[in-house]
Amino acid sequence: MNAPSVSRVARSRFGVLPDGSEVERIVLQWDGGIEASIITYGASLQALLVPDIVGRRDDIVLGHDAFEGYLARRQFFGATVGRYANRIAGGRFVLDGKDVQLAVNNGANALHGGLEGFDRRNWRIVRIEDGDRPAVTLAYTSADGEEGYPGTLEVEVTWRLTGPMELSLDMTARTDRPTVVNLTNHSFFNLSGARSGRQILDHHLTVAADHFLAIDAGAIPLPQPPSEVAGTPFDFREGFEVGARIRNDHPQLRVGRGYDHNFCLAPATGEPRFAGRLAEPTSGRVLELFTNQPGLQVYSGNFLDGTTGGKGGRLYRQSDAICLEPHAWPDTPNRPDFPSARLAPGEVYRHTTSYRFTHAIQGAIGIQSKVELPRSGR
């Protein structure tokens, strides 16, 4: 007799764009484990249901219950961000001796792909896989000159359940002209649950980085080498509550209105390595993030201002979620001292990130995991 299936895929309509094109939702399910909902608009993670320590599943990412919320206001909830995640100073850089001018959309700077980035595009479904490792692959073709970027870029994003408690994200890109590429996922995590009404200040954060990038008032890295985290509120190497030092009178916390900084991970080798860990004491949920990217942007939801209604009719406010965004360092095209984001014809850009969930018990000091954590330093 055949064993019962432990996973499955569901596909349905999620909404309609003004031009009449359909936005679809693909739900990847693992019996007794996690459930991930992906929408074609922005190749976005719309929902992620994860069991707590007693087995009760809650959605742990901010967003909207209906498509109209995503269309009404651009806030990157769960979105695939590109062609260049984070900021490029002045929206300009020099590539192979030629000046490139991008669309600017964040003061004088280009942010998250410009005025209409990958998060505002309706991606096409190219493959759905059912079975033991359910997955969906979405694709988007970014035309030469879109938002000012050179080269036609062919991008694919694959979301896959690689275990009962693991969601993986693989992104590839190819170009017909030299260009720059920096993709990420912009999920807003709250391990208490997106509808819980709890903030993330009691979440325990670990980041495997000895250095971070100090920024100016426009969130552009300062013209200096990476700063050491030692002796600062940015030292999360041994783990700390997010809110423990977020209101310290540190100049970088003032300029960022909290944490909104790139942490410099161990040199990339092409293979995913441990980058960070987030744990929540009440639910016992633990998220461990592994990536092959050189940086991890930690954003503590500083600009959520209560003007956006989200899931369950809740208003999202400051510190209601935290983003852990693996990607290249910001403003890399203008910083030859930073790891390069250049992509040439014949090369393949590859981004791999895994979100692994476990459970923890609350110890006398902080949160102690039931499993030994891998570590990686700079």
Coordinates of N, CA, C and O in Angstrom, one line a residue, residues 167-342:
L167 N 12.0 26.4 4.8 CA 11.6 27.0 3.5 C 12.9 27.6 2.9 O 13.6 28.3 3.5
S168 N 13.1 27.2 1.6 CA 14.3 27.7 0.9 C 13.9 28.6 -0.2 O 12.8 28.5 -0.8
L169 N 14.8 29.5 -0.5 CA 14.6 30.5 -1.6 C 15.9 30.5 -2.4 O 17.0 30.7 -1.9
D170 N 15.7 30.2 -3.7 CA 16.8 30.3 -4.7 C 16.5 31.2 -5.8 O 15.4 31.2 -6.4
M171 N 17.4 32.2 -6.1 CA 17.2 33.2 -7.1 C 18.4 33.1 -8.0 O 19.5 33.1 -7.6
T172 N 18.1 33.2 -9.3 CA 19.1 33.2 -10.4 C 18.8 34.4 -11.3 O 17.6 34.7 -11.5
A173 N 19.8 34.9 -12.0 CA 19.7 35.9 -13.0 C 20.8 35.8 -14.0 O 21.9 35.5 -13.7
R174 N 20.4 36.2 -15.2 CA 21.3 36.2 -16.4 C 21.1 37.5 -17.2 O 19.9 37.9 -17.3
T175 N 22.1 38.0 -17.7 CA 22.0 39.3 -18.4 C 22.7 39.2 -19.8 O 23.6 38.3 -20.0
D176 N 22.3 40.1 -20.7 CA 22.9 40.1 -22.0 C 23.9 41.3 -22.2 O 24.5 41.5 -23.2
R177 N 24.0 42.1 -21.1 CA 25.0 43.2 -21.0 C 25.5 43.3 -19.6 O 24.7 43.0 -18.7
P178 N 26.7 43.8 -19.4 CA 27.1 44.0 -18.0 C 26.1 44.9 -17.3 O 25.6 45.9 -17.8
T179 N 25.9 44.5 -16.0 CA 24.9 45.2 -15.2 C 25.2 45.0 -13.7 O 26.3 44.3 -13.4
V180 N 24.4 45.4 -12.8 CA 24.5 45.1 -11.4 C 23.3 44.4 -11.0 O 22.2 44.8 -11.4
V181 N 23.4 43.5 -10.1 CA 22.2 42.7 -9.6 C 22.4 42.5 -8.1 O 23.5 42.1 -7.6
N182 N 21.3 42.7 -7.4 CA 21.3 42.5 -5.9 C 19.8 42.2 -5.5 O 19.0 43.1 -5.4
L183 N 19.5 40.9 -5.4 CA 18.1 40.5 -5.1 C 18.0 40.1 -3.6 O 19.0 39.6 -3.0
T184 N 16.8 40.3 -3.0 CA 16.5 39.8 -1.7 C 15.1 39.6 -1.5 O 14.2 39.9 -2.4
N185 N 14.7 38.9 -0.4 CA 13.3 38.9 0.0 C 13.1 39.8 1.2 O 14.0 39.8 2.1
H186 N 12.0 40.5 1.2 CA 11.8 41.6 2.2 C 10.6 41.2 3.1 O 9.7 42.0 3.4
S187 N 10.7 40.0 3.7 CA 9.6 39.6 4.7 C 9.8 40.3 6.0 O 10.9 40.5 6.5
F188 N 8.7 40.7 6.6 CA 8.6 41.3 7.9 C 8.2 40.2 8.9 O 7.1 39.7 8.9
F189 N 9.1 39.8 9.8 CA 8.8 38.6 10.7 C 8.4 39.1 12.0 O 8.9 40.1 12.6
N190 N 7.4 38.4 12.6 CA 7.0 38.5 14.0 C 6.7 37.1 14.4 O 5.6 36.5 14.1
L191 N 7.6 36.5 15.2 CA 7.4 35.1 15.5 C 6.3 34.8 16.5 O 5.9 33.7 16.8
S192 N 5.7 35.9 17.1 CA 4.5 35.8 17.9 C 3.3 35.6 17.1 O 2.3 35.1 17.6
G193 N 3.4 36.0 15.8 CA 2.2 35.9 14.9 C 1.9 37.3 14.4 O 1.9 38.3 15.1
A194 N 1.5 37.3 13.1 CA 1.2 38.6 12.5 C 0.0 39.3 13.0 O -0.2 40.5 12.9
R195 N -0.9 38.5 13.7 CA -2.1 39.1 14.3 C -2.0 39.1 15.8 O -3.1 39.4 16.4
S196 N -0.9 38.9 16.4 CA -0.8 38.8 17.8 C -0.9 40.1 18.6 O -1.2 40.1 19.7
G197 N -0.5 41.2 17.9 CA -0.5 42.5 18.6 C 0.7 42.7 19.4 O 0.8 43.7 20.1
R198 N 1.7 41.8 19.4 CA 2.9 41.9 20.1 C 4.0 42.5 19.3 O 4.0 42.2 18.1
Q199 N 4.9 43.2 19.9 CA 6.1 43.7 19.2 C 7.2 42.7 19.2 O 7.1 41.7 19.8
I200 N 8.3 43.1 18.4 CA 9.4 42.1 18.3 C 10.6 42.5 19.2 O 11.6 42.0 19.2
L201 N 10.3 43.5 20.1 CA 11.4 44.0 21.0 C 11.9 42.9 22.0 O 13.1 43.0 22.4
D202 N 11.1 41.9 22.3 CA 11.5 40.8 23.1 C 12.1 39.6 22.4 O 12.5 38.6 23.0
H203 N 12.1 39.7 21.0 CA 12.7 38.7 20.2 C 14.2 38.7 20.5 O 14.8 39.7 20.6
H204 N 14.8 37.5 20.6 CA 16.2 37.4 20.8 C 16.9 37.2 19.5 O 16.6 36.2 18.8
L205 N 17.8 38.1 19.2 CA 18.5 38.1 17.9 C 20.0 37.8 18.0 O 20.7 38.3 18.8
T206 N 20.4 36.9 17.1 CA 21.8 36.6 16.9 C 22.2 36.9 15.5 O 21.5 36.5 14.6
V207 N 23.3 37.6 15.3 CA 23.9 37.9 13.9 C 25.3 37.5 13.9 O 26.1 38.0 14.7
A208 N 25.7 36.7 13.0 CA 27.1 36.2 12.9 C 27.9 37.2 12.1 O 28.4 37.0 11.0
A209 N 28.2 38.4 12.7 CA 28.9 39.4 12.1 C 29.8 40.2 13.1 O 29.2 40.6 14.1
D210 N 31.0 40.4 12.7 CA 31.9 41.2 13.6 C 31.9 42.7 13.2 O 32.4 43.5 14.0
H211 N 31.3 43.0 12.0 CA 31.3 44.4 11.5 C 30.0 44.7 11.0 O 29.2 43.9 10.5
F212 N 29.7 46.0 10.9 CA 28.5 46.5 10.3 C 28.8 47.8 9.5 O 29.9 48.4 9.7
L213 N 27.9 48.3 8.7 CA 28.2 49.5 7.9 C 27.4 50.7 8.5 O 26.2 50.7 8.6
A214 N 28.2 51.6 9.0 CA 27.6 52.9 9.5 C 27.1 53.7 8.3 O 27.6 53.7 7.2
I215 N 26.0 54.4 8.6 CA 25.3 55.1 7.5 C 25.1 56.6 7.8 O 25.2 57.0 8.9
D216 N 24.8 57.3 6.7 CA 24.5 58.7 6.8 C 23.0 58.9 6.9 O 22.2 57.9 7.0
A217 N 22.5 60.1 6.9 CA 21.1 60.4 7.1 C 20.2 59.9 6.0 O 19.0 59.7 6.2
G218 N 20.8 59.6 4.8 CA 20.1 59.0 3.7 C 20.2 57.5 3.7 O 19.8 56.8 2.7
A219 N 20.8 56.9 4.7 CA 21.0 55.4 4.9 C 22.0 54.9 3.8 O 22.0 53.7 3.5
I220 N 22.9 55.8 3.4 CA 24.0 55.4 2.5 C 25.3 55.1 3.4 O 25.6 55.9 4.3
P221 N 26.0 54.0 3.2 CA 27.2 53.8 4.0 C 28.2 54.9 3.9 O 28.4 55.5 2.9
L222 N 28.7 55.2 5.1 CA 29.7 56.3 5.2 C 31.0 55.9 4.5 O 31.3 54.7 4.3
P223 N 31.7 56.9 4.0 CA 33.0 56.6 3.3 C 34.1 56.2 4.2 O 35.1 56.9 4.4
Q224 N 33.9 55.0 4.8 CA 34.9 54.5 5.8 C 34.8 53.0 5.7 O 33.8 52.4 5.2
P225 N 35.8 52.3 6.3 CA 35.7 50.8 6.4 C 34.5 50.4 7.3 O 34.0 51.2 8.1
P226 N 34.1 49.1 7.2 CA 33.1 48.6 8.1 C 33.5 48.8 9.6 O 34.7 48.7 9.9
S227 N 32.5 49.1 10.4 CA 32.7 49.4 11.8 C 32.7 48.1 12.6 O 31.8 47.2 12.3
E228 N 33.5 48.0 13.7 CA 33.4 46.8 14.5 C 32.1 46.9 15.4 O 31.8 48.0 15.9
V229 N 31.5 45.8 15.6 CA 30.3 45.7 16.4 C 30.7 45.7 17.9 O 29.8 46.1 18.8
A230 N 31.9 45.3 18.2 CA 32.3 45.1 19.6 C 32.1 46.4 20.4 O 32.5 47.5 19.9
G231 N 31.5 46.4 21.6 CA 31.3 47.5 22.4 C 30.2 48.4 22.0 O 30.1 49.6 22.5
T232 N 29.3 48.0 21.0 CA 28.3 48.8 20.5 C 26.9 48.1 20.6 O 26.9 46.9 20.8
P233 N 25.8 48.8 20.5 CA 24.5 48.1 20.5 C 24.3 47.2 19.2 O 23.2 46.6 19.1
F234 N 25.3 47.2 18.3 CA 25.2 46.4 17.1 C 25.9 45.0 17.3 O 26.0 44.2 16.3
D235 N 26.3 44.7 18.5 CA 27.0 43.4 18.8 C 25.9 42.4 19.1 O 25.5 42.3 20.3
F236 N 25.5 41.6 18.1 CA 24.5 40.5 18.4 C 25.2 39.1 18.2 O 24.5 38.1 18.0
R237 N 26.5 39.1 18.3 CA 27.2 37.8 18.1 C 26.8 36.7 19.1 O 26.8 35.5 18.7
E238 N 26.6 37.1 20.3 CA 26.2 36.1 21.3 C 24.7 36.1 21.6 O 24.2 35.4 22.4
G239 N 24.0 37.0 20.9 CA 22.5 37.1 21.0 C 22.1 38.1 22.1 O 22.7 38.2 23.1
F240 N 21.1 38.9 21.7 CA 20.5 39.9 22.6 C 19.1 40.1 22.2 O 18.7 39.9 21.1
E241 N 18.3 40.6 23.2 CA 16.9 41.0 22.8 C 17.0 42.2 21.9 O 17.8 43.1 22.1
V242 N 16.1 42.3 20.9 CA 16.2 43.4 19.9 C 16.0 44.7 20.6 O 16.6 45.7 20.3
G243 N 15.1 44.7 21.6 CA 14.8 46.0 22.3 C 15.7 46.4 23.4 O 15.6 47.5 24.0
A244 N 16.7 45.5 23.7 CA 17.5 45.7 24.9 C 18.4 47.0 24.8 O 18.6 47.7 25.8
R245 N 18.8 47.3 23.6 CA 19.7 48.5 23.4 C 19.2 49.4 22.3 O 19.9 50.4 21.9
I246 N 18.0 49.2 21.8 CA 17.5 49.9 20.6 C 17.3 51.4 20.9 O 17.4 52.3 20.0
R247 N 17.2 51.8 22.2 CA 17.0 53.2 22.6 C 18.2 53.8 23.2 O 18.2 54.9 23.8
N248 N 19.3 53.1 23.1 CA 20.6 53.7 23.6 C 20.9 54.9 22.8 O 20.6 55.0 21.6
D249 N 21.6 55.9 23.4 CA 22.0 57.1 22.7 C 23.3 56.9 21.9 O 24.3 57.3 22.2
H250 N 23.1 56.1 20.8 CA 24.2 55.8 19.9 C 23.9 56.5 18.6 O 22.8 56.5 18.1
P251 N 24.9 57.2 18.0 CA 24.6 58.0 16.8 C 24.0 57.2 15.7 O 23.2 57.7 14.9
Q252 N 24.4 55.9 15.5 CA 23.9 55.1 14.5 C 22.4 54.7 14.7 O 21.6 54.5 13.8
L253 N 22.0 54.6 16.0 CA 20.6 54.3 16.3 C 19.8 55.5 16.1 O 18.6 55.4 15.7
R254 N 20.4 56.7 16.3 CA 19.6 57.9 16.0 C 19.4 58.1 14.5 O 18.3 58.4 14.1
V255 N 20.4 57.9 13.8 CA 20.3 58.2 12.3 C 19.4 57.2 11.6 O 18.7 57.5 10.7
G256 N 19.4 55.9 12.2 CA 18.5 54.9 11.6 C 17.2 54.8 12.2 O 16.3 54.0 11.8
R257 N 16.9 55.6 13.3 CA 15.7 55.5 14.1 C 15.5 54.1 14.6 O 14.4 53.6 14.7
G258 N 16.6 53.4 14.9 CA 16.6 52.0 15.3 C 17.6 51.3 14.5 O 18.5 51.9 13.9
Y259 N 17.4 50.0 14.3 CA 18.3 49.2 13.5 C 17.8 49.2 12.0 O 16.6 48.9 11.7
D260 N 18.7 49.7 11.1 CA 18.4 49.6 9.7 C 19.8 49.6 9.0 O 20.1 50.5 8.3
H261 N 20.5 48.6 9.3 CA 21.9 48.5 8.9 C 22.3 47.2 8.3 O 21.7 46.1 8.6
N262 N 23.3 47.2 7.5 CA 23.9 46.1 6.9 C 25.0 45.5 7.8 O 25.9 46.2 8.2
F263 N 24.8 44.2 8.1 CA 25.8 43.5 8.9 C 26.7 42.7 7.9 O 26.2 42.0 7.0
C264 N 28.0 42.8 8.1 CA 29.0 42.2 7.1 C 29.2 40.7 7.6 O 29.9 40.5 8.6
L265 N 28.7 39.8 6.8 CA 28.9 38.4 7.1 C 30.2 37.8 6.7 O 31.0 38.5 6.1
A266 N 30.5 36.6 7.0 CA 31.7 35.9 6.6 C 31.8 36.0 5.1 O 30.8 36.0 4.4
P267 N 33.1 36.0 4.6 CA 33.2 36.1 3.1 C 32.4 35.0 2.4 O 32.5 33.8 2.8
A268 N 31.8 35.3 1.3 CA 30.9 34.4 0.6 C 31.8 33.3 -0.1 O 32.8 33.7 -0.7
T269 N 31.3 32.1 0.0 CA 32.0 31.0 -0.7 C 31.1 30.4 -1.8 O 31.5 29.4 -2.5
G270 N 29.9 30.9 -1.9 CA 28.9 30.3 -2.8 C 27.9 29.4 -2.1 O 26.8 29.1 -2.6
E271 N 28.3 28.9 -0.9 CA 27.5 28.0 -0.2 C 26.8 28.7 1.0 O 27.4 29.6 1.6
P272 N 25.6 28.4 1.3 CA 24.9 29.0 2.5 C 25.7 28.7 3.8 O 26.2 27.6 4.0
R273 N 25.8 29.8 4.6 CA 26.3 29.6 6.0 C 25.5 30.3 6.9 O 24.7 31.2 6.6
F274 N 25.6 30.0 8.2 CA 24.8 30.6 9.2 C 25.0 32.1 9.3 O 26.1 32.6 9.3
A275 N 23.8 32.9 9.2 CA 23.9 34.3 9.2 C 23.2 34.9 10.4 O 23.7 35.9 11.0
G276 N 22.1 34.3 10.9 CA 21.4 34.9 12.0 C 20.4 33.9 12.6 O 20.0 32.9 12.0
R277 N 19.9 34.3 13.8 CA 18.9 33.5 14.5 C 18.0 34.4 15.2 O 18.4 35.4 15.8
L278 N 16.7 34.2 15.1 CA 15.7 35.0 15.8 C 14.8 34.0 16.6 O 14.3 33.0 16.1
A279 N 14.6 34.3 17.9 CA 13.9 33.4 18.8 C 12.9 34.3 19.6 O 13.2 35.4 20.0
E280 N 11.7 33.7 19.8 CA 10.6 34.4 20.5 C 10.2 33.6 21.8 O 9.9 32.4 21.7
P281 N 10.2 34.2 23.0 CA 10.1 33.4 24.2 C 8.8 32.8 24.5 O 8.7 31.7 25.0
T282 N 7.7 33.4 24.1 CA 6.4 32.9 24.4 C 6.0 31.7 23.6 O 5.5 30.6 24.0
S283 N 6.1 31.9 22.2 CA 5.7 30.8 21.3 C 6.8 29.7 21.2 O 6.5 28.6 20.8
G284 N 8.0 30.0 21.6 CA 9.1 29.1 21.4 C 9.6 28.9 20.0 O 10.5 28.1 19.8
R285 N 9.1 29.7 19.1 CA 9.6 29.6 17.7 C 11.0 30.2 17.6 O 11.3 31.3 18.1
V286 N 11.8 29.5 16.8 CA 13.1 29.9 16.5 C 13.3 29.9 15.0 O 13.0 28.9 14.3
L287 N 13.8 31.0 14.4 CA 14.2 31.0 13.0 C 15.7 31.1 12.9 O 16.3 32.0 13.4
E288 N 16.2 30.2 12.1 CA 17.7 30.2 11.8 C 17.8 30.5 10.3 O 17.2 29.8 9.5
L289 N 18.6 31.5 10.0 CA 18.8 31.9 8.6 C 20.1 31.6 8.1 O 21.2 31.9 8.7
F290 N 20.2 30.9 6.9 CA 21.4 30.5 6.3 C 21.4 31.1 4.9 O 20.4 31.1 4.2
T291 N 22.5 31.7 4.4 CA 22.6 32.4 3.1 C 24.0 32.4 2.5 O 25.0 32.2 3.3
N292 N 24.0 32.5 1.2 CA 25.3 32.7 0.5 C 25.6 34.1 0.2 O 26.6 34.4 -0.5
Q293 N 24.8 35.0 0.7 CA 25.0 36.5 0.5 C 26.1 37.1 1.4 O 26.2 36.6 2.5
P294 N 26.7 38.2 1.0 CA 27.7 38.8 1.8 C 27.2 39.7 3.0 O 28.0 40.0 3.9
G295 N 26.0 40.1 2.9 CA 25.4 41.0 4.0 C 24.1 40.6 4.4 O 23.3 39.8 3.8
L296 N 23.7 41.0 5.6 CA 22.4 40.8 6.2 C 21.9 42.2 6.7 O 22.4 42.7 7.7
Q297 N 20.9 42.7 6.0 CA 20.3 44.0 6.5 C 19.3 43.7 7.6 O 18.3 42.9 7.4
V298 N 19.5 44.3 8.7 CA 18.6 44.1 9.9 C 17.8 45.4 10.0 O 18.3 46.5 10.2
Y299 N 16.5 45.3 9.9 CA 15.6 46.5 9.9 C 14.5 46.2 11.0 O 13.7 45.2 10.8
S300 N 14.4 47.0 12.0 CA 13.5 46.8 13.1 C 12.1 47.4 13.0 O 11.5 47.8 14.0
G301 N 11.7 47.6 11.7 CA 10.3 48.1 11.5 C 10.2 49.6 11.9 O 9.1 50.0 12.4
N302 N 11.2 50.4 11.8 CA 11.2 51.7 12.3 C 10.2 52.7 11.7 O 9.8 53.6 12.3
F303 N 9.8 52.4 10.4 CA 9.0 53.4 9.7 C 7.6 52.8 9.6 O 6.8 53.4 8.8
L304 N 7.2 51.8 10.3 CA 5.8 51.4 10.4 C 5.1 52.4 11.3 O 5.5 52.5 12.5
D305 N 4.2 53.1 10.8 CA 3.7 54.3 11.5 C 2.2 54.2 11.9 O 1.6 55.2 12.3
G306 N 1.6 53.1 11.8 CA 0.2 52.9 12.2 C -0.8 53.4 11.1 O -2.0 53.5 11.4
T307 N -0.3 53.7 9.9 CA -1.2 54.2 8.8 C -1.6 53.1 7.9 O -2.4 53.3 6.9
T308 N -1.0 51.9 8.1 CA -1.3 50.7 7.2 C -2.1 49.7 8.0 O -1.6 49.2 9.0
G309 N -3.2 49.3 7.4 CA -4.0 48.1 8.0 C -3.5 46.8 7.4 O -3.5 46.7 6.1
G310 N -3.2 45.9 8.2 CA -2.7 44.6 7.7 C -3.6 43.4 8.0 O -4.8 43.6 8.1
K311 N -3.1 42.3 8.2 CA -3.8 41.1 8.4 C -4.7 41.2 9.7 O -4.2 41.7 10.7
G312 N -5.9 40.6 9.6 CA -6.8 40.6 10.7 C -7.2 42.0 11.1 O -7.8 42.2 12.2
G313 N -7.1 43.0 10.2 CA -7.5 44.4 10.5 C -6.6 45.1 11.5 O -7.0 46.2 12.0
R314 N -5.4 44.6 11.7 CA -4.5 45.3 12.6 C -3.7 46.4 11.9 O -3.4 46.3 10.7
L315 N -3.5 47.5 12.7 CA -2.6 48.6 12.2 C -1.2 48.3 12.6 O -0.9 47.9 13.7
Y316 N -0.3 48.3 11.6 CA 1.1 48.0 11.8 C 1.9 49.3 12.3 O 1.8 50.3 11.7
R317 N 2.5 49.1 13.5 CA 3.2 50.2 14.1 C 4.7 49.8 14.3 O 5.1 48.7 14.1
Q318 N 5.5 50.9 14.6 CA 6.9 50.7 14.8 C 7.2 49.5 15.7 O 6.6 49.3 16.7
S319 N 8.2 48.7 15.3 CA 8.7 47.5 16.0 C 7.6 46.4 16.1 O 7.8 45.5 16.9
D320 N 6.7 46.4 15.1 CA 5.7 45.3 15.0 C 6.3 44.1 14.3 O 5.7 43.0 14.3
A321 N 7.5 44.3 13.6 CA 8.1 43.2 12.9 C 9.6 43.6 12.7 O 10.0 44.7 12.9
I322 N 10.4 42.6 12.3 CA 11.8 42.8 12.0 C 12.1 42.1 10.6 O 11.5 41.0 10.3
C323 N 12.9 42.8 9.8 CA 13.3 42.2 8.5 C 14.7 41.8 8.6 O 15.6 42.5 9.2
L324 N 15.0 40.6 8.1 CA 16.3 40.0 8.0 C 16.6 39.8 6.5 O 16.1 38.8 6.0
E325 N 17.2 40.7 5.8 CA 17.3 40.7 4.4 C 18.8 40.4 3.9 O 19.7 41.2 4.0
P326 N 19.0 39.1 3.5 CA 20.3 38.8 2.9 C 20.5 39.4 1.5 O 19.7 39.2 0.7
H327 N 21.6 40.1 1.3 CA 21.9 40.6 0.0 C 23.3 41.2 0.0 O 24.0 41.2 1.0
A328 N 23.6 41.8 -1.2 CA 24.9 42.5 -1.3 C 24.9 43.8 -0.4 O 23.8 44.2 0.0
W329 N 26.1 44.3 -0.2 CA 26.1 45.5 0.7 C 25.5 46.7 -0.1 O 25.6 46.8 -1.3
P330 N 24.9 47.6 0.6 CA 24.3 48.8 -0.1 C 25.4 49.6 -0.8 O 26.5 49.7 -0.3
D331 N 25.0 50.3 -1.9 CA 25.8 51.2 -2.6 C 27.1 50.6 -3.2 O 28.1 51.3 -3.5
T332 N 27.1 49.2 -3.3 CA 28.3 48.5 -3.8 C 28.7 49.1 -5.2 O 30.0 49.1 -5.4
P333 N 27.9 49.4 -6.1 CA 28.4 49.9 -7.4 C 29.3 51.1 -7.3 O 30.0 51.4 -8.2
N334 N 29.1 51.9 -6.2 CA 30.0 53.1 -6.0 C 31.1 52.8 -5.0 O 31.9 53.8 -4.7
R335 N 31.3 51.6 -4.6 CA 32.3 51.3 -3.6 C 33.1 50.1 -4.0 O 32.8 48.9 -3.8
P336 N 34.3 50.4 -4.7 CA 35.1 49.3 -5.1 C 35.7 48.5 -4.0 O 36.2 47.4 -4.2
D337 N 35.7 49.0 -2.8 CA 36.2 48.3 -1.6 C 35.1 47.3 -1.0 O 35.5 46.6 -0.1
F338 N 33.9 47.3 -1.6 CA 32.9 46.4 -1.2 C 32.8 45.2 -2.1 O 33.2 45.3 -3.3
P339 N 32.3 44.0 -1.6 CA 32.1 42.9 -2.5 C 31.3 43.3 -3.7 O 30.2 43.9 -3.6
S340 N 31.7 42.9 -4.9 CA 31.1 43.3 -6.2 C 29.7 42.8 -6.4 O 29.4 41.6 -6.0
A341 N 28.8 43.6 -7.1 CA 27.5 43.1 -7.5 C 27.4 43.1 -9.0 O 26.3 43.1 -9.5
R342 N 28.5 43.2 -9.7 CA 28.5 43.2 -11.2 C 28.2 41.8 -11.7 O 28.6 40.8 -11.2

